[in-house]
Coordinates of C-alpha atoms and ligand atoms in Angstrom, one line a residue:
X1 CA 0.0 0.0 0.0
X2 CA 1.5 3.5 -0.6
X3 CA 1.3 6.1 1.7
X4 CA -1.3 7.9 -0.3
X5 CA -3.4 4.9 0.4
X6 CA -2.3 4.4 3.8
X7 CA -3.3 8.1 4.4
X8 CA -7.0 8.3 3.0
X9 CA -7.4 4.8 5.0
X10 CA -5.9 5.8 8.1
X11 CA -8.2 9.4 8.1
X12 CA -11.3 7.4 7.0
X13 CA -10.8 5.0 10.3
X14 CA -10.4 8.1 12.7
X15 CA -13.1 9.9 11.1
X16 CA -15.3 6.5 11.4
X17 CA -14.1 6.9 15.5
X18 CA -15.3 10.8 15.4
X19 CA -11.6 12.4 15.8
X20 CA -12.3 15.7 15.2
X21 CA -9.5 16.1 12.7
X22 CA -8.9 13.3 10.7
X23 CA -6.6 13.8 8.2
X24 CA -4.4 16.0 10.3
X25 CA -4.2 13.2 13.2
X26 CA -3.5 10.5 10.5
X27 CA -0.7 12.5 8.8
X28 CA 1.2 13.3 12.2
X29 CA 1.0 9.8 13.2
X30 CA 2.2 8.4 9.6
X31 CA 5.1 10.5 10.2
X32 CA 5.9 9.3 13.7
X33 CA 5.8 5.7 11.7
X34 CA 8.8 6.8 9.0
X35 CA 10.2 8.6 10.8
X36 CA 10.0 11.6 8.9
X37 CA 9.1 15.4 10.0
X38 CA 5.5 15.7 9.2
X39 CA 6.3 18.6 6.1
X40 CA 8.4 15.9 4.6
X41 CA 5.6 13.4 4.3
X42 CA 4.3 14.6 0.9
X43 CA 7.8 13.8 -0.7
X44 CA 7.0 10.0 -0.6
X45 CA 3.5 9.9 -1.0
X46 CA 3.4 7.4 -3.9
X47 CA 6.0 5.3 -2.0
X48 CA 5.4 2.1 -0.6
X49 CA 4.8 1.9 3.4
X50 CA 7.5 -0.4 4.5
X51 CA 6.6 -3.3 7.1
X52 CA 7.4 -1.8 10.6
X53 CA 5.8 1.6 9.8
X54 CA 2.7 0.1 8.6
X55 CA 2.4 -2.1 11.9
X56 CA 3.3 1.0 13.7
X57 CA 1.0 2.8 12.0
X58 CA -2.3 0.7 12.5
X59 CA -1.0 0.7 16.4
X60 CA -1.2 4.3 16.6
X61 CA -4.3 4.7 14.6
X62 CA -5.8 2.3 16.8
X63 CA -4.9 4.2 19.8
X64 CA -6.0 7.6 18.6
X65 CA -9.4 6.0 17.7
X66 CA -9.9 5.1 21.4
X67 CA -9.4 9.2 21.5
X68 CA -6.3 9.2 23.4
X69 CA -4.5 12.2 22.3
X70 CA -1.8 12.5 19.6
X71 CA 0.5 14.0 22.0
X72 CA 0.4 11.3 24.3
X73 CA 0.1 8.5 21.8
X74 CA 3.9 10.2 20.7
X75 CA 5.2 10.9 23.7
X76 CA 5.7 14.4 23.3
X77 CA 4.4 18.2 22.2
X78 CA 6.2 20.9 20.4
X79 CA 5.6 24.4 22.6
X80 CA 7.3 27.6 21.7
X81 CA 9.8 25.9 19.4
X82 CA 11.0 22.8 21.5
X83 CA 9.6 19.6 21.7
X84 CA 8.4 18.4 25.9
X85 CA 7.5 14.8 26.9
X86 CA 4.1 14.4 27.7
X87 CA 2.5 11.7 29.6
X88 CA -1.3 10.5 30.5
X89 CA 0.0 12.6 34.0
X90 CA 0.2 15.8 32.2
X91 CA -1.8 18.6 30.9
X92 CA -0.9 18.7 26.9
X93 CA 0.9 21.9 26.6
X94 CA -1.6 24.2 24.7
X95 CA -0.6 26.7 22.2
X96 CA -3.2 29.1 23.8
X97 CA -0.6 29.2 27.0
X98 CA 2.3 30.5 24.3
X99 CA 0.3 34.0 24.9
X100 CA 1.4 33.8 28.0
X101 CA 5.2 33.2 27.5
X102 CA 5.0 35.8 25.1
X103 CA 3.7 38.2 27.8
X104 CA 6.3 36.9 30.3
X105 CA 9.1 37.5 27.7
X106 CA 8.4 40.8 27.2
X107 CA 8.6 41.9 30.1
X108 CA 11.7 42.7 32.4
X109 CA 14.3 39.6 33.1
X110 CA 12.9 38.0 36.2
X111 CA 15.9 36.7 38.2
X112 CA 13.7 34.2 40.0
X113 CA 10.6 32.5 38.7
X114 CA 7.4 30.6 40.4
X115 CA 5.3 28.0 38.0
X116 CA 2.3 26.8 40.3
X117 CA 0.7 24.0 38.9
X118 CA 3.6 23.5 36.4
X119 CA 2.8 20.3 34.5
X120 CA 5.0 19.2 32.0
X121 CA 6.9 22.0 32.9
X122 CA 6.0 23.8 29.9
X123 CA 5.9 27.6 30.8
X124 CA 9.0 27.3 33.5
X125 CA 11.4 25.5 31.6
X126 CA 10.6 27.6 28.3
X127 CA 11.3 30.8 30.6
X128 CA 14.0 29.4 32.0
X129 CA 15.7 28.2 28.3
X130 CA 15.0 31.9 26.9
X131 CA 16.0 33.9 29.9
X132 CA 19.7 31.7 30.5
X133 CA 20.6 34.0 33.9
X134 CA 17.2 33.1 35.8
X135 CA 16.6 30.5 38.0
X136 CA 12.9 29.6 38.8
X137 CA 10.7 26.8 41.1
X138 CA 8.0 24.7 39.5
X139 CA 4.9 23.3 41.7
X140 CA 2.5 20.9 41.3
X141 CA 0.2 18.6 43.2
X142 CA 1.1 15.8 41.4
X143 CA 4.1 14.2 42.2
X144 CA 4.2 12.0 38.5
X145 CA 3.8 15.5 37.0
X146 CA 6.7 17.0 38.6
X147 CA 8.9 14.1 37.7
X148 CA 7.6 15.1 34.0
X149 CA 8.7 18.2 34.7
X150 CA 12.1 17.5 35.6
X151 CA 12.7 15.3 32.8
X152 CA 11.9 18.1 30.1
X153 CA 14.4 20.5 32.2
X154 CA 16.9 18.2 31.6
X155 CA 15.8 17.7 28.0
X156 CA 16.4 21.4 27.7
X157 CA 19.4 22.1 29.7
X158 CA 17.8 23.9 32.3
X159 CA 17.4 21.3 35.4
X160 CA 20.3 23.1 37.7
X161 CA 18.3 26.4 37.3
X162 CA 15.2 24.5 38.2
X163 CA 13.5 23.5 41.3
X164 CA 10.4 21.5 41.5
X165 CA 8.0 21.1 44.5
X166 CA 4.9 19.0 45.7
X167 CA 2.6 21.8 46.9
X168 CA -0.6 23.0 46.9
X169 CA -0.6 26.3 44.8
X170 CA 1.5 27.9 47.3
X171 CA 1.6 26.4 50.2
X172 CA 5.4 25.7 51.5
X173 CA 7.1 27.3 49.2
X174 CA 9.6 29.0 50.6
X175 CA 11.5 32.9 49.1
X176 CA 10.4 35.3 46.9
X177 CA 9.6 35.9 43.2
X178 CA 9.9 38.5 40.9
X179 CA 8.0 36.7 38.6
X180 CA 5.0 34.2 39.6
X181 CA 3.2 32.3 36.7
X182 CA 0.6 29.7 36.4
X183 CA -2.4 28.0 34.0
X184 CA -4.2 27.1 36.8
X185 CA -7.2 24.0 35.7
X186 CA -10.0 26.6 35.0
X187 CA -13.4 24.5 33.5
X188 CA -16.3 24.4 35.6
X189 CA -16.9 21.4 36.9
X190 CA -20.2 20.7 35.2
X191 CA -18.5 21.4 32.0
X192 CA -16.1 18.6 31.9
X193 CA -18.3 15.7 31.0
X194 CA -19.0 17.9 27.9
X195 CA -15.4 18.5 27.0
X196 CA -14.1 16.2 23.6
X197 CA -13.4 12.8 25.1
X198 CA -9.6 13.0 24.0
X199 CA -9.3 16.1 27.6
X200 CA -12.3 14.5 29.1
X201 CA -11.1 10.6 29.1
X202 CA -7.2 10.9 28.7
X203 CA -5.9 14.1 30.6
X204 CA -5.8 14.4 34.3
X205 CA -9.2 15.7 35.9
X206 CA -7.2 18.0 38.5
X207 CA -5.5 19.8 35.1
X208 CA -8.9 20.6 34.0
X209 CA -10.5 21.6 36.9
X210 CA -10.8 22.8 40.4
X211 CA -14.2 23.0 41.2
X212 CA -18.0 24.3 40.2
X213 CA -17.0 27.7 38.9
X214 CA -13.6 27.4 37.4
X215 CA -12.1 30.1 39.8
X216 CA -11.6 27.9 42.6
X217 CA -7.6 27.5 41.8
X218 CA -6.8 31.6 41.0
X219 CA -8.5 32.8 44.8
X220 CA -6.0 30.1 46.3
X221 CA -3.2 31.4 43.9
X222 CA -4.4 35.2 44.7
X223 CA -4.6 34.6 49.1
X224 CA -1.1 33.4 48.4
X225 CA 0.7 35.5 46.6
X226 CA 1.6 37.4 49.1
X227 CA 4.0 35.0 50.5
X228 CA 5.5 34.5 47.5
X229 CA 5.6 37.6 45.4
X230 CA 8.7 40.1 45.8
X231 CA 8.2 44.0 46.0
X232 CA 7.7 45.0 42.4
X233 CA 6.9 41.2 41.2
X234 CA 4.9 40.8 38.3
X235 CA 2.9 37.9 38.0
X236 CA 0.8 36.5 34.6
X237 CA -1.9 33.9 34.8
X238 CA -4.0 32.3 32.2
X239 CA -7.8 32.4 31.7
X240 CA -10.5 30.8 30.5
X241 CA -11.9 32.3 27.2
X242 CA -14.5 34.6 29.2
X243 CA -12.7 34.3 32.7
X244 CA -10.9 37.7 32.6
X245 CA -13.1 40.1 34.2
X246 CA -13.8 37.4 36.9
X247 CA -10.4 36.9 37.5
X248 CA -8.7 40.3 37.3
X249 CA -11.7 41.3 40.1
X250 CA -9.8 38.8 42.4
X251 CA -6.5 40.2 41.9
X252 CA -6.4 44.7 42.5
X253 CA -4.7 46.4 39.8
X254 CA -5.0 43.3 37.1
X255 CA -5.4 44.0 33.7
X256 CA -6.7 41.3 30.9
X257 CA -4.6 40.3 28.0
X258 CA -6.4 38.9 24.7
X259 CA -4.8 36.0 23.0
X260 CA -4.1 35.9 19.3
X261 CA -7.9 35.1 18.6
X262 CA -9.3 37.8 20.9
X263 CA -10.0 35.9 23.7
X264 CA -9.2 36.7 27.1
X265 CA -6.4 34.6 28.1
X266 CA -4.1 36.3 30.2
X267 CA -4.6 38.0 33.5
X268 CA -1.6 40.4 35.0
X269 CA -1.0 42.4 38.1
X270 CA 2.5 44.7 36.4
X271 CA 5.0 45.2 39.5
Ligands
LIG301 C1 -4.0 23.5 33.3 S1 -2.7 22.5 33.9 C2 -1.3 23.4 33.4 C3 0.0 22.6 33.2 C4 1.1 23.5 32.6 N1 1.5 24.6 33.5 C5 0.7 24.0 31.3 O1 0.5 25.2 31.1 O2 0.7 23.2 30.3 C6 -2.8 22.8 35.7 C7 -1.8 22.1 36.6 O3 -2.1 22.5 37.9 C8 -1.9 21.3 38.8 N2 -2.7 21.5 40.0 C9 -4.0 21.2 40.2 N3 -4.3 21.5 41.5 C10 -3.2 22.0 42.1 C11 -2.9 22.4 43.4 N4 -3.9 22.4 44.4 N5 -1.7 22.9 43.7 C12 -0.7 22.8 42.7 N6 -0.9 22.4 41.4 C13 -2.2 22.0 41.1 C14 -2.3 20.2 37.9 O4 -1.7 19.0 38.4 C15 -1.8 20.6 36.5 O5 -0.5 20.1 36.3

């Protein structure tokens, strides 16, 4: 079978299976089976799918079509230019949260950084990679997260600048930040059983969300922020589409950032 063929077969499966998109899905995971960069793929399109990669291929379609997600199903997820390891213990790194690194980056150098809830360690260890003088802590209730979190610190050459932490938001955590950050879980409660079944079945329920009106995680963040924050810190959290004006009521002085669609998606109180 070529990989033409392979392709339209693969796509018609997911579709069959209600993936949302897929021809996309099929054409990152044929990739992951050669072996190739996904903009490479249509250079061998009338080539014939060798053995291994067709095996491998059918595995992975079969997984994706019990709607586990493509980022898990390959063990990683490209965010602001570098690729993190993602697990079922993780949030998928979203490119919605890139607003927020954009935000961060833009502002002054930060000698000393606070992730709460940090996850796969997306937002710290991309701050920490661009900004190569800082140093910064990463939080997280979940103890298999943080150990995702440290792995993709080492990945990027960043662990001896990074410190991660069991704690809840920011209970413990000892010193002072000049820059705090977090993408705290946000979805109302009620909303979760109507999320797609790839978030709803196959990412962690305490990523998602923290209770019956989504702001449950940012007045625990906000009452302890002042424990954590130094004189003049700035500190940038992400929103629900919608969440701004609900959040930045919680926080004096906060201002709403949209993201690249429009939507609220960042929340910051300027030092
Ligand atoms: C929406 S995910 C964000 C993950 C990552 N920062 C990102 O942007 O991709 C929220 C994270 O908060 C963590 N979390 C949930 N409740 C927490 C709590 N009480 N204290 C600390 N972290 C918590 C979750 O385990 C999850 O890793």
């Amino acid at each position: 079978m070529s990989v033409r063929e392979a392709l339209a077969a693969g796509a018609a499966r997911l579709a069959a299976a209600g993936v949302a998109d897929p021809g996309r899905d099929a054409r990152r995971l044929m990739a992951e089976a050669l072996g190739l960069a996904p903009d490479r793929l249509t250079l061998v399109l009338g080539e014939a799918v060798p053995g291994d990669a067709a095996a491998a291929f059918a595995r992975m379609l079969e997984e994706r079509a019990r709607a586990r997600p493509v980022a898990q199903i390959l063990g990683r997820r490209a965010f602001w230019g570098r690729d993190f390891t993602v697990t079922g213990a993780v949030l998928d790194p979203r490119p919605e949260t890139e607003t927020l690194v954009a935000l961060a980056l833009e502002g002054a150098r930060p000698e000393r950084i606070l992730d709460l809830g940090t996850g796969s360690g997306a937002i710290l260890v991309t701050l920490l990679a661009e900004w190569p003088e800082a140093a910064g802590v990463g939080t997280d209730i979940d103890a298999e997260a943080l150990a995702v979190a440290a792995e993709n610190a080492a990945r990027h050459g960043v662990a001896a600048r990074a410190t991660f932490q069991r704690a809840d938001w920011t209970e413990g955590v000892e010193g002072r930040f000049d820059l705090v950050v977090s993408n705290p879980p946000y979805i109302p409660e009620a909303e979760v059983e109507g999320l797609a079944a790839d978030v709803r079945d196959w990412e962690p329920r305490h990523a998602l969300t923290a209770g019956p009106t989504g702001l449950e995680a940012y007045r625990r963040i906000a009452a302890g922020l002042g424990a954590v924050l130094a004189p003049g810190g700035r500190v940038l959290l992400e929103v629900g589409a919608g969440q701004g004006a609900a959040v930045a009521a919680i926080l004096p002085g906060a201002r709403v950032h949209p993201d690249l669609d429009g939507r609220d998606r960042v929340v910051e109180v300027a030092g």
